[in-house]
PDB file of C-alpha atoms and ligand atoms in Angstrom:
ATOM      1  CA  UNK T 276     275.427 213.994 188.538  1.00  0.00           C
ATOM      2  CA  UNK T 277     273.536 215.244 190.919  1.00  0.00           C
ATOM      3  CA  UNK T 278     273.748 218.407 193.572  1.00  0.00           C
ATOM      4  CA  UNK T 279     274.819 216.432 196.554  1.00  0.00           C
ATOM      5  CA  UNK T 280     277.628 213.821 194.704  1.00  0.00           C
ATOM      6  CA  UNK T 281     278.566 217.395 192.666  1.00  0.00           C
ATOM      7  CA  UNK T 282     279.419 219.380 195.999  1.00  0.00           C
ATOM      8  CA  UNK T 283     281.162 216.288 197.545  1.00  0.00           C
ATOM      9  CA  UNK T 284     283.888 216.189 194.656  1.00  0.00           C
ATOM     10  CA  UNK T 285     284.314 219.812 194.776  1.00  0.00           C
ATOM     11  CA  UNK T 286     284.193 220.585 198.255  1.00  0.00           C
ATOM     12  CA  UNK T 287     288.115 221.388 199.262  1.00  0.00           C
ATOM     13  CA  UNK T 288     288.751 223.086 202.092  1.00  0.00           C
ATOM     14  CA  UNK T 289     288.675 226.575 202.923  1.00  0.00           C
ATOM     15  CA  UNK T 290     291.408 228.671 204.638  1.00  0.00           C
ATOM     16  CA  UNK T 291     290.778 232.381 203.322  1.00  0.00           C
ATOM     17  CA  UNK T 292     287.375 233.848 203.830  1.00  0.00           C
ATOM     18  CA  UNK T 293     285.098 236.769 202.546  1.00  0.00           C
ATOM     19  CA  UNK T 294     284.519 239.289 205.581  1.00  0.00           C
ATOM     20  CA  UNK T 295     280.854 238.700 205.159  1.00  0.00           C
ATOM     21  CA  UNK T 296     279.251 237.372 208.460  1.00  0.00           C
ATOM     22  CA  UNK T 297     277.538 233.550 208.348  1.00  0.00           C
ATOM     23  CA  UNK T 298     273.606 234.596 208.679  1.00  0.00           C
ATOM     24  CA  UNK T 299     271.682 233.026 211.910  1.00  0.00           C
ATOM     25  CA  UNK T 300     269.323 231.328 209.775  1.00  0.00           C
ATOM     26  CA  UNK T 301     272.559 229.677 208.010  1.00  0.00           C
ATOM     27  CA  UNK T 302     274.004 228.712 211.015  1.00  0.00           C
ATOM     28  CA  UNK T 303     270.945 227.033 212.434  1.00  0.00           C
ATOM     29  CA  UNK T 304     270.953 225.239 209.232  1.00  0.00           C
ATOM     30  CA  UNK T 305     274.718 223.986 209.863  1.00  0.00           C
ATOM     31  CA  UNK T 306     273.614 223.564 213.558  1.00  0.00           C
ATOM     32  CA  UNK T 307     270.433 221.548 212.689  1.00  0.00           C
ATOM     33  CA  UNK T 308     272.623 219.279 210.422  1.00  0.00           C
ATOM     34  CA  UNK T 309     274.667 218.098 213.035  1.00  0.00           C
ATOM     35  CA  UNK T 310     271.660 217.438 214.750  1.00  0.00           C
ATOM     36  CA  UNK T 311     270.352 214.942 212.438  1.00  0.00           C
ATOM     37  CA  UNK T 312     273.504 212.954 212.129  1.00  0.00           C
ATOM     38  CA  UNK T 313     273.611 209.172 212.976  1.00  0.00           C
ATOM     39  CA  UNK T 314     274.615 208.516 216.618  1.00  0.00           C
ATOM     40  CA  UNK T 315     275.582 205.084 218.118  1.00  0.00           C
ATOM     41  CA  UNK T 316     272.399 204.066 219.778  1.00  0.00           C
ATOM     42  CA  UNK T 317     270.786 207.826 219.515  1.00  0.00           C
ATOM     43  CA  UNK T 318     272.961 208.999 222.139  1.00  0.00           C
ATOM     44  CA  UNK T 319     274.231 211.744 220.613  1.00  0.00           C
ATOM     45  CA  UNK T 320     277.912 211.262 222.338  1.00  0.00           C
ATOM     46  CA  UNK T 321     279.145 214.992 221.114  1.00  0.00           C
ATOM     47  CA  UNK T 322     278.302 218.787 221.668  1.00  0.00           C
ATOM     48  CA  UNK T 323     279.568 221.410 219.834  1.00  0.00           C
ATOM     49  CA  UNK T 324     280.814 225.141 221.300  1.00  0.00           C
ATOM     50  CA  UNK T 325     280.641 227.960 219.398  1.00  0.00           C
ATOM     51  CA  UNK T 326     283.668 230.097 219.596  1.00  0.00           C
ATOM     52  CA  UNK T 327     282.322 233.616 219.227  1.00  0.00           C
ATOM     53  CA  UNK T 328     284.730 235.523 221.676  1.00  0.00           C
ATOM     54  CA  UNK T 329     287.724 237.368 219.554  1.00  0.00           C
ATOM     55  CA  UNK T 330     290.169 236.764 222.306  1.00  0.00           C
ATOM     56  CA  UNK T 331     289.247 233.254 222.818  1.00  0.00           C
ATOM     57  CA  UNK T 332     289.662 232.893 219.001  1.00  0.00           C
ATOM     58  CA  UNK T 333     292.900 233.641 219.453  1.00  0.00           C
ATOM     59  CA  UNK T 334     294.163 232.078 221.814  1.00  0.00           C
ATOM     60  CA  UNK T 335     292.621 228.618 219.954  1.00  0.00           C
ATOM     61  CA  UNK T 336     294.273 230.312 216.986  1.00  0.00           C
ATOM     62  CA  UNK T 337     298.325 230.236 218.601  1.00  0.00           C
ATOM     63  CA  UNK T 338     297.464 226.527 220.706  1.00  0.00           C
ATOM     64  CA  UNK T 339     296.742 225.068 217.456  1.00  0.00           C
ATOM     65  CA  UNK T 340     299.682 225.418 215.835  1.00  0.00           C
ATOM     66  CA  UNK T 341     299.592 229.109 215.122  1.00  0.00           C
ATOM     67  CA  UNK T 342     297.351 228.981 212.145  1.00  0.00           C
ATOM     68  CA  UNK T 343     296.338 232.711 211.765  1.00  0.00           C
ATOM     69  CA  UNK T 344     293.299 232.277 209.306  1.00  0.00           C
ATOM     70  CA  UNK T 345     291.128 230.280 212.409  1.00  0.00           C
ATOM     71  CA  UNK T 346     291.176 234.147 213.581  1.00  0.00           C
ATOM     72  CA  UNK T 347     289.766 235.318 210.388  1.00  0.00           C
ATOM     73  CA  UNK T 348     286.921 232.599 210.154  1.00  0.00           C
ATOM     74  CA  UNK T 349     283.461 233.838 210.478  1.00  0.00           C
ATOM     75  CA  UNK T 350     282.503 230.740 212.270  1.00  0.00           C
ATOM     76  CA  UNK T 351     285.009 228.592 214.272  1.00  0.00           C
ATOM     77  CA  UNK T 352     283.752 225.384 216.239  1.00  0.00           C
ATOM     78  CA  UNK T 353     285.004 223.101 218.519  1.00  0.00           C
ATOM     79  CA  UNK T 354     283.194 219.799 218.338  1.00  0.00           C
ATOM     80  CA  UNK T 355     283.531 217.551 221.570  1.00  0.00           C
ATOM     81  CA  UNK T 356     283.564 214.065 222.198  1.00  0.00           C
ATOM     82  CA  UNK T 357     280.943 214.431 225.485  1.00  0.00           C
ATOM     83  CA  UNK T 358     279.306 211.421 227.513  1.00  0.00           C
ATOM     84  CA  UNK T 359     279.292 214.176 230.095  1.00  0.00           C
ATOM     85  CA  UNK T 360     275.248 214.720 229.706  1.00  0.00           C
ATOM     86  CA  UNK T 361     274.557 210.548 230.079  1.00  0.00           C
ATOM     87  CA  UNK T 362     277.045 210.555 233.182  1.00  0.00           C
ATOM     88  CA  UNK T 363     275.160 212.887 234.973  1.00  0.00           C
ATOM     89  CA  UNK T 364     272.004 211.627 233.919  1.00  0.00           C
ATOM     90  CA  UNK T 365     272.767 208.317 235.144  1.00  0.00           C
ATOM     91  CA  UNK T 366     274.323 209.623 238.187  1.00  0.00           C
ATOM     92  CA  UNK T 367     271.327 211.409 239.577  1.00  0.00           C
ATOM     93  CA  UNK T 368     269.237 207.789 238.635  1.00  0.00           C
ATOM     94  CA  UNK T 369     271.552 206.396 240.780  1.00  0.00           C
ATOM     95  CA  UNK T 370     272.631 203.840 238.447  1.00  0.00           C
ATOM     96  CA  UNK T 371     276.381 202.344 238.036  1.00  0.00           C
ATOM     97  CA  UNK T 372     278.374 204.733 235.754  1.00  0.00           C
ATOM     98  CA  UNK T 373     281.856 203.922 237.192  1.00  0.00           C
ATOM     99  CA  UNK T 374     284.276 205.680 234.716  1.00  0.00           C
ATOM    100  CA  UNK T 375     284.201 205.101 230.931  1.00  0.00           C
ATOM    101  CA  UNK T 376     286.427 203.012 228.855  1.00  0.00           C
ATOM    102  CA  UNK T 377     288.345 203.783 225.732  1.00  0.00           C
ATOM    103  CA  UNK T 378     285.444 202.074 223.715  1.00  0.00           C
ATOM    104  CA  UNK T 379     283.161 204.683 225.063  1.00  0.00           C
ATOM    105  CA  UNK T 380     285.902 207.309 223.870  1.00  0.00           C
ATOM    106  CA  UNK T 381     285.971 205.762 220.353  1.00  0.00           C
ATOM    107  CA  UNK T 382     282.162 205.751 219.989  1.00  0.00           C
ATOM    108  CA  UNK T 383     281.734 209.200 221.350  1.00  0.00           C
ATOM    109  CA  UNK T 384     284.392 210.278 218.556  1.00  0.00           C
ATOM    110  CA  UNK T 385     283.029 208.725 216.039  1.00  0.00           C
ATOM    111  CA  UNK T 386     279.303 210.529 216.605  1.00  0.00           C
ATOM    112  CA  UNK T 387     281.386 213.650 216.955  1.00  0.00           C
ATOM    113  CA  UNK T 388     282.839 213.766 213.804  1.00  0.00           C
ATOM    114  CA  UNK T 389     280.430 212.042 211.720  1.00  0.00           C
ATOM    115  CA  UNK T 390     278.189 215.183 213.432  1.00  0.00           C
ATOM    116  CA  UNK T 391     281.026 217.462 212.170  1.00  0.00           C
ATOM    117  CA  UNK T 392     281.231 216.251 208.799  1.00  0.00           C
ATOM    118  CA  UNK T 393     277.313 216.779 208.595  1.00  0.00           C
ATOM    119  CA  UNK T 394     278.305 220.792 209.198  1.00  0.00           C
ATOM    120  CA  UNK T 395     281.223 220.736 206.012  1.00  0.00           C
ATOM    121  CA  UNK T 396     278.677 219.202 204.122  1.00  0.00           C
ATOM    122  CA  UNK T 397     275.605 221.536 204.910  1.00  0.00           C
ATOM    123  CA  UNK T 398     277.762 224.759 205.061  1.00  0.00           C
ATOM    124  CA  UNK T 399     279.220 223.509 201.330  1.00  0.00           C
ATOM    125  CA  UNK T 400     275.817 223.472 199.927  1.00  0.00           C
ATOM    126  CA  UNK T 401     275.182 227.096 201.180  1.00  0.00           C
ATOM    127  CA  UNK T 402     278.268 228.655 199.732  1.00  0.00           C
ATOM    128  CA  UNK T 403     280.210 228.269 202.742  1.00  0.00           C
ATOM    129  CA  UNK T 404     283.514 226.389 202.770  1.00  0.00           C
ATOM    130  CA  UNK T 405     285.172 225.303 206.079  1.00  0.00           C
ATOM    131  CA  UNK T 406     288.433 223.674 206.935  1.00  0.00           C
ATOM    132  CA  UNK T 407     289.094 220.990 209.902  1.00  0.00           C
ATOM    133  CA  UNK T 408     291.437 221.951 212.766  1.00  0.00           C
ATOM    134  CA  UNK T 409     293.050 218.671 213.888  1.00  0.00           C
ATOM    135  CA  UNK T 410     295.682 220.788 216.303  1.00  0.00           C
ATOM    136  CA  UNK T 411     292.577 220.774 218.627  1.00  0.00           C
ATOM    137  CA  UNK T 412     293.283 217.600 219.749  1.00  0.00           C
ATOM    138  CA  UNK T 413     297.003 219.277 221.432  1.00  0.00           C
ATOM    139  CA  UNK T 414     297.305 220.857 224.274  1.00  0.00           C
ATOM    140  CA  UNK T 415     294.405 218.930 226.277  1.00  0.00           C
ATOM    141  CA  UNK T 416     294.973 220.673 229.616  1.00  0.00           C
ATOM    142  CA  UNK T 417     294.635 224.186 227.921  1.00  0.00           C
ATOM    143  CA  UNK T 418     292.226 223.809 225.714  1.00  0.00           C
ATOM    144  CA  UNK T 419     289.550 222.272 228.706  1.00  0.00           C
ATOM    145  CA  UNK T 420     290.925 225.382 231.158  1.00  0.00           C
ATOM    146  CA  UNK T 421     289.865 227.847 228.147  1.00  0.00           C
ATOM    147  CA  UNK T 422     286.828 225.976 227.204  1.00  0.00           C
ATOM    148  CA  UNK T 423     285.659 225.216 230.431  1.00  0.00           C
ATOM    149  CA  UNK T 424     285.078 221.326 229.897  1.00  0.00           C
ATOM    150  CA  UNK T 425     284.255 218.724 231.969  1.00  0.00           C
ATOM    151  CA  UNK T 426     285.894 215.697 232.470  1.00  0.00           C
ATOM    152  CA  UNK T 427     283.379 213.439 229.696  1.00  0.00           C
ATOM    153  CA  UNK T 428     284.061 215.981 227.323  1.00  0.00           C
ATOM    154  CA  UNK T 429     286.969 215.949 225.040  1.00  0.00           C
ATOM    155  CA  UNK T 430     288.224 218.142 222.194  1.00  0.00           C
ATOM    156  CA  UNK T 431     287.971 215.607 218.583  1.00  0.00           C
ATOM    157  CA  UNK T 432     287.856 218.499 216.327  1.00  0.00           C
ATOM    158  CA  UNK T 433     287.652 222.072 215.222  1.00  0.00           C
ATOM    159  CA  UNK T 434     286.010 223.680 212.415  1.00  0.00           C
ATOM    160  CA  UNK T 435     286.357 226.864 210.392  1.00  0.00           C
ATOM    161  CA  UNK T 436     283.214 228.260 208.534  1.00  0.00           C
ATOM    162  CA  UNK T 437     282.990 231.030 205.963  1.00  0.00           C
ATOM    163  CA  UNK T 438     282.401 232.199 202.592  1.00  0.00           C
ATOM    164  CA  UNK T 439     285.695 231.342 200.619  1.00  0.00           C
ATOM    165  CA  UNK T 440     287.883 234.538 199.414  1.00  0.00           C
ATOM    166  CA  UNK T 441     288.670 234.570 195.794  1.00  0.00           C
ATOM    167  CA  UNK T 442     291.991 232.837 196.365  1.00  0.00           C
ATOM    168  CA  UNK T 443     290.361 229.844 198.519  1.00  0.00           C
ATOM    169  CA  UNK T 444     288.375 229.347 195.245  1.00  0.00           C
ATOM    170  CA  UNK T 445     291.548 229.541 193.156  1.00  0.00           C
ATOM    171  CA  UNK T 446     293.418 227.332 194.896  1.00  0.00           C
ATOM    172  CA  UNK T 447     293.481 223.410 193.222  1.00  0.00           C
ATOM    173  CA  UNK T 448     291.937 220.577 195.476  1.00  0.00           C
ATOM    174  CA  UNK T 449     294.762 218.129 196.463  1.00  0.00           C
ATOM    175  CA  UNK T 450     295.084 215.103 194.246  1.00  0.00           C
ATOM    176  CA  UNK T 451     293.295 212.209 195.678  1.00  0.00           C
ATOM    177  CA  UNK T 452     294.045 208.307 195.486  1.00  0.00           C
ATOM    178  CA  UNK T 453     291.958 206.153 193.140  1.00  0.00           C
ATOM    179  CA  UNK T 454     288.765 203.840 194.365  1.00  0.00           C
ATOM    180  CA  UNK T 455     291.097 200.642 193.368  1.00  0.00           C
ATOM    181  CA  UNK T 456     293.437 201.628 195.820  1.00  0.00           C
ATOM    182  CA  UNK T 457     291.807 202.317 198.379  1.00  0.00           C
ATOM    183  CA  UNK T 458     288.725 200.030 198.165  1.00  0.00           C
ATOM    184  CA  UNK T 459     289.165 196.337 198.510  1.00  0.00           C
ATOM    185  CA  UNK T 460     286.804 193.661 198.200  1.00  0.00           C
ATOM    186  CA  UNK T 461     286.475 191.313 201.445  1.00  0.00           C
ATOM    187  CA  UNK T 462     289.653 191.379 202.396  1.00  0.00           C
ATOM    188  CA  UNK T 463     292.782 193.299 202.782  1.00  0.00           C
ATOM    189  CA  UNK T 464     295.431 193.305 199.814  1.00  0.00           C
ATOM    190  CA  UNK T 465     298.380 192.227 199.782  1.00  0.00           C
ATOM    191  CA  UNK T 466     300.707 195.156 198.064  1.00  0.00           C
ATOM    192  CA  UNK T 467     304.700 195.109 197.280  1.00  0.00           C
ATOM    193  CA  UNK T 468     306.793 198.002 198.383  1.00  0.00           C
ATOM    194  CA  UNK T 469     306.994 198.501 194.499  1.00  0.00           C
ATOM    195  CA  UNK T 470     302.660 198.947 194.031  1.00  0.00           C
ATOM    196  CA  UNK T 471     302.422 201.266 196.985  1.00  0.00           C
ATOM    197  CA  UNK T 472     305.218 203.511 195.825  1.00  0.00           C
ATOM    198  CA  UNK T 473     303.408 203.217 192.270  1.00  0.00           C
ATOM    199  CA  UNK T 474     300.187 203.784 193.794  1.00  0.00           C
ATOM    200  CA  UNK T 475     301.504 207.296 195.428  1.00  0.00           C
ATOM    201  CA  UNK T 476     303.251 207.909 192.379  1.00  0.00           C
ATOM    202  CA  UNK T 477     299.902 207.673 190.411  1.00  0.00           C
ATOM    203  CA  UNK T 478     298.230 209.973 193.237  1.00  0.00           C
ATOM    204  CA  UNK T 479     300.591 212.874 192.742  1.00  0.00           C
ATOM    205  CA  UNK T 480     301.735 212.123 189.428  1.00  0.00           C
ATOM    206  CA  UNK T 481     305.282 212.269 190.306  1.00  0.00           C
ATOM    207  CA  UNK T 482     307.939 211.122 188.054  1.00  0.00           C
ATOM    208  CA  UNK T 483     310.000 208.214 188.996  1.00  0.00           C
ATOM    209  CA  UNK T 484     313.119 210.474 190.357  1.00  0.00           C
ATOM    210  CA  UNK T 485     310.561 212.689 192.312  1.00  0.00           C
ATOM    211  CA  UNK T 486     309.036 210.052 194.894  1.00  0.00           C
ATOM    212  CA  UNK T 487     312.116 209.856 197.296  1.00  0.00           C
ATOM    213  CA  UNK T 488     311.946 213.926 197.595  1.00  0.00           C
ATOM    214  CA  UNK T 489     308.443 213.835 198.018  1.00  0.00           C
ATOM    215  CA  UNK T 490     308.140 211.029 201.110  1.00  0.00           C
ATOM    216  CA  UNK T 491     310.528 212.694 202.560  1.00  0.00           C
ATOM    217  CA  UNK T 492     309.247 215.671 202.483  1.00  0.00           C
ATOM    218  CA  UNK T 493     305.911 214.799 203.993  1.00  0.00           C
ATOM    219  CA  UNK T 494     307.925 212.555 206.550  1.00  0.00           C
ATOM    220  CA  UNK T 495     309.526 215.865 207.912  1.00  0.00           C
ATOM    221  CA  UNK T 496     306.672 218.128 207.790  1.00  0.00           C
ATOM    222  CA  UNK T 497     303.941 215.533 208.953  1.00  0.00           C
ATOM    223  CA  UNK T 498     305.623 212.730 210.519  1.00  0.00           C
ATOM    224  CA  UNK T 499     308.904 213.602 212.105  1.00  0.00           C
ATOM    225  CA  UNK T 500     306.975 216.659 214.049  1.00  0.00           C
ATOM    226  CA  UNK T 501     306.919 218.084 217.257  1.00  0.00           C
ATOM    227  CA  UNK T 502     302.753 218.347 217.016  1.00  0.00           C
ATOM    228  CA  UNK T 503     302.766 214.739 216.366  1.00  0.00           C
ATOM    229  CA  UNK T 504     304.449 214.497 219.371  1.00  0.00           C
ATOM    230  CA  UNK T 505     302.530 216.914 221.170  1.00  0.00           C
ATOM    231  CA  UNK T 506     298.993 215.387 219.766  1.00  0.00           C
ATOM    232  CA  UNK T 507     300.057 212.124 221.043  1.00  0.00           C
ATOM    233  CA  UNK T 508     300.908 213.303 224.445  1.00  0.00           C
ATOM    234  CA  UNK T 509     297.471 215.074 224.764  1.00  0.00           C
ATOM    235  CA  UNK T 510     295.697 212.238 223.560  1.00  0.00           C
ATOM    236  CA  UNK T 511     297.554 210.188 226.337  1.00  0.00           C
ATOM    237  CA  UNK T 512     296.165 212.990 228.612  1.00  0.00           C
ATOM    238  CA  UNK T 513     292.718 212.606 227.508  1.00  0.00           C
ATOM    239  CA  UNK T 514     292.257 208.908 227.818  1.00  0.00           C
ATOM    240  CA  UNK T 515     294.042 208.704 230.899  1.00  0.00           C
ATOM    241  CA  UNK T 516     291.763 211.136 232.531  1.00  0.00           C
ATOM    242  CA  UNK T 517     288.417 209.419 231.008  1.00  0.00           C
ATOM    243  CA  UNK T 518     289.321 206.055 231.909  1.00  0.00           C
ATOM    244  CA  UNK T 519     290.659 206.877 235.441  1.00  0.00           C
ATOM    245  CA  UNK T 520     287.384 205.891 237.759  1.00  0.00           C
ATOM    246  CA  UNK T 521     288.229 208.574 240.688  1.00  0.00           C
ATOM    247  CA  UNK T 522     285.007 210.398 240.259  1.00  0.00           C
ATOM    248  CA  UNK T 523     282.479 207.725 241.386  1.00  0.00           C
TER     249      UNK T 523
HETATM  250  C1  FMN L 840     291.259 215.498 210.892  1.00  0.00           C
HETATM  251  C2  FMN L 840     291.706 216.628 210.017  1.00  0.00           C
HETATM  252  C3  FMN L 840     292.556 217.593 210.528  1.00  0.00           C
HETATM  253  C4  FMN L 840     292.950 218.676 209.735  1.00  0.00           C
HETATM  254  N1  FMN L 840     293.702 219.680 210.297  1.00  0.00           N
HETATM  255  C5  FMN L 840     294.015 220.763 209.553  1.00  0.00           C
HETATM  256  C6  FMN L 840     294.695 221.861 210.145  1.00  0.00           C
HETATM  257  O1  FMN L 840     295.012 221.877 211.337  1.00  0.00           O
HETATM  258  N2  FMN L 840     295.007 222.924 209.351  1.00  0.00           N
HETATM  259  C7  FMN L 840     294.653 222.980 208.036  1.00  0.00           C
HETATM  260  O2  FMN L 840     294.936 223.990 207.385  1.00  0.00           O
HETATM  261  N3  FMN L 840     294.001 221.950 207.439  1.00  0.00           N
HETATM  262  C8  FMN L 840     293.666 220.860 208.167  1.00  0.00           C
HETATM  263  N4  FMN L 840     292.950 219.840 207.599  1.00  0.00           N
HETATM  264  C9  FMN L 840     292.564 219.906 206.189  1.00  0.00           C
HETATM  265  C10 FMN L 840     293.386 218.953 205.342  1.00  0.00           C
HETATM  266  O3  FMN L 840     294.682 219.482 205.199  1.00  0.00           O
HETATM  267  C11 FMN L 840     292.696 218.790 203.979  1.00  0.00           C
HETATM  268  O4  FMN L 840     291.420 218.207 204.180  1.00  0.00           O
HETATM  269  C12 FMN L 840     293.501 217.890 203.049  1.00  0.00           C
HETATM  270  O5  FMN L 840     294.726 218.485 202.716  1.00  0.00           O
HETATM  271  C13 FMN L 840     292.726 217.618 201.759  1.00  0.00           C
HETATM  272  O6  FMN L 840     292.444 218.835 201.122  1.00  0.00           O
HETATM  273  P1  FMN L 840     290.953 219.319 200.810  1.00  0.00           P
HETATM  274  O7  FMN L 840     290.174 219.318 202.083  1.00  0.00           O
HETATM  275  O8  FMN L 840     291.117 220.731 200.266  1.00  0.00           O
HETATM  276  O9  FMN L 840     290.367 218.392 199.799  1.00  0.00           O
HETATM  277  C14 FMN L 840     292.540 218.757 208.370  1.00  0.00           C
HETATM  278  C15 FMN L 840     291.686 217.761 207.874  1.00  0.00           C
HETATM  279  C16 FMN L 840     291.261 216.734 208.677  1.00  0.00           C
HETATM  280  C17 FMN L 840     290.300 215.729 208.105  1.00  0.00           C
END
């Protein structure tokens, strides 16, 4: 196997960290990666902010959910969904730019975090773990008064960089699903309530008495939440305010 395919299937994320500072060289190297990501006709529909200001930490810290370790992280960044930079561009050209549409918010996503995932896997391959922050994506109005954005700019996701404590490395990578469940040839399956219950049963290796517990466990701490709730407000926030054309 080689380096790359090796530090794929043991990358797991990251959530205690050495105090050790993340070099400049090594973060131009992260930097540099996102860089060279694909982009959906080159535009390169993201930015990234650095969060380097302790208070400002913190307060990203508490809005996301109160996860304490994002305080502790040696590198935290926010990676934004931006058509800000082509709106002004075409603005000042004079051209038509009336408002985006939720396709542009998809495609400017989907360069963010294909950008982002460029960062886990650069940082991975020097010794740094990281761990995604979805909880970015609450909160909207906050998070753009803190970070200063603009209105083509939108939160998709926050990272945490650093060099993994002895208990990060300790700690046993979640189980994951097999290719022939998840990968399907031409078309979608077809699947009985039975297979997909057998199919998470195989992924956690649960018993057959243990499933119930364990969907409903996962149903109260993931799906029956008040950040679900909260995410999906924000969201609402965030399209509503990129789609409405009262800027032109
Ligand atoms: C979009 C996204 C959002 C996530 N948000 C959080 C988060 O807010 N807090 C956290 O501790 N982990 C977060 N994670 C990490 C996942 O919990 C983790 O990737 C998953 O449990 C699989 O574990 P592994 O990364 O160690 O393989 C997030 C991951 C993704 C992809």
């Amino acid at each position: 196997m080689n380096k790359t395919i090796q530090q794929l299937y043991e990358r797991k994320s990251t959530r205690a960290f050495l105090k050790e500072p993340i070099a400049q060289k090594e973060k131009e190297i992260i930097f540099e990666a996102a860089m060279q990501a694909p982009s959906a006709g080159n535009m390169s529909l993201y930015s990234i902010v650095e969060i380097s200001d302790p208070v400002l930490k913190e307060k990203l810290a508490i809005l996301c959910d109160d996860q304490p370790f994002i305080v502790q992280a040696p590198l935290v960044l926010v990676f934004l969904a931006d058509y800000q930079k082509w709106h002004t561009l075409f603005a000042s050209h004079d051209l038509p730019c009336a408002g985006f549409g939720e396709g542009d918010l998809f495609l400017a996503m989907a360069d963010c975090l294909i950008a982002a995932q460029n960062t886990v896997v650069a940082a991975e391959s020097l010794g740094i773990g990281s761990c995604y922050i979805g909880d970015i994506i609450e909160h909207y109005e906050e998070v753009k008064e803190l970070l200063h954005l603009p209105k083509y700019a939108l939160p998709a996701a926050m990272l945490v960089y650093g060099k993994p404590a002895p208990s990060a490395l300790a700690r046993s990578k979640p189980p994951r699903f097999s290719i022939q469940d998840m990968v399907f040839t031409n078309s979608y399956p077809e699947r009985s309530d039975k297979q997909i219950e057998e199919m998470f049963m195989r992924r956690q290796d649960l018993a057959k008495g243990e499933l119930d517990s364990y969907v409903k466990r996962i149903h109260s701490f993931k799906y029956d939440t008040d950040f679900r709730q909260e995410m999906n407000r924000s969201i609402q926030v965030m399209i509503d305010s990129w789609s409405r054309h009262d800027d032109v």
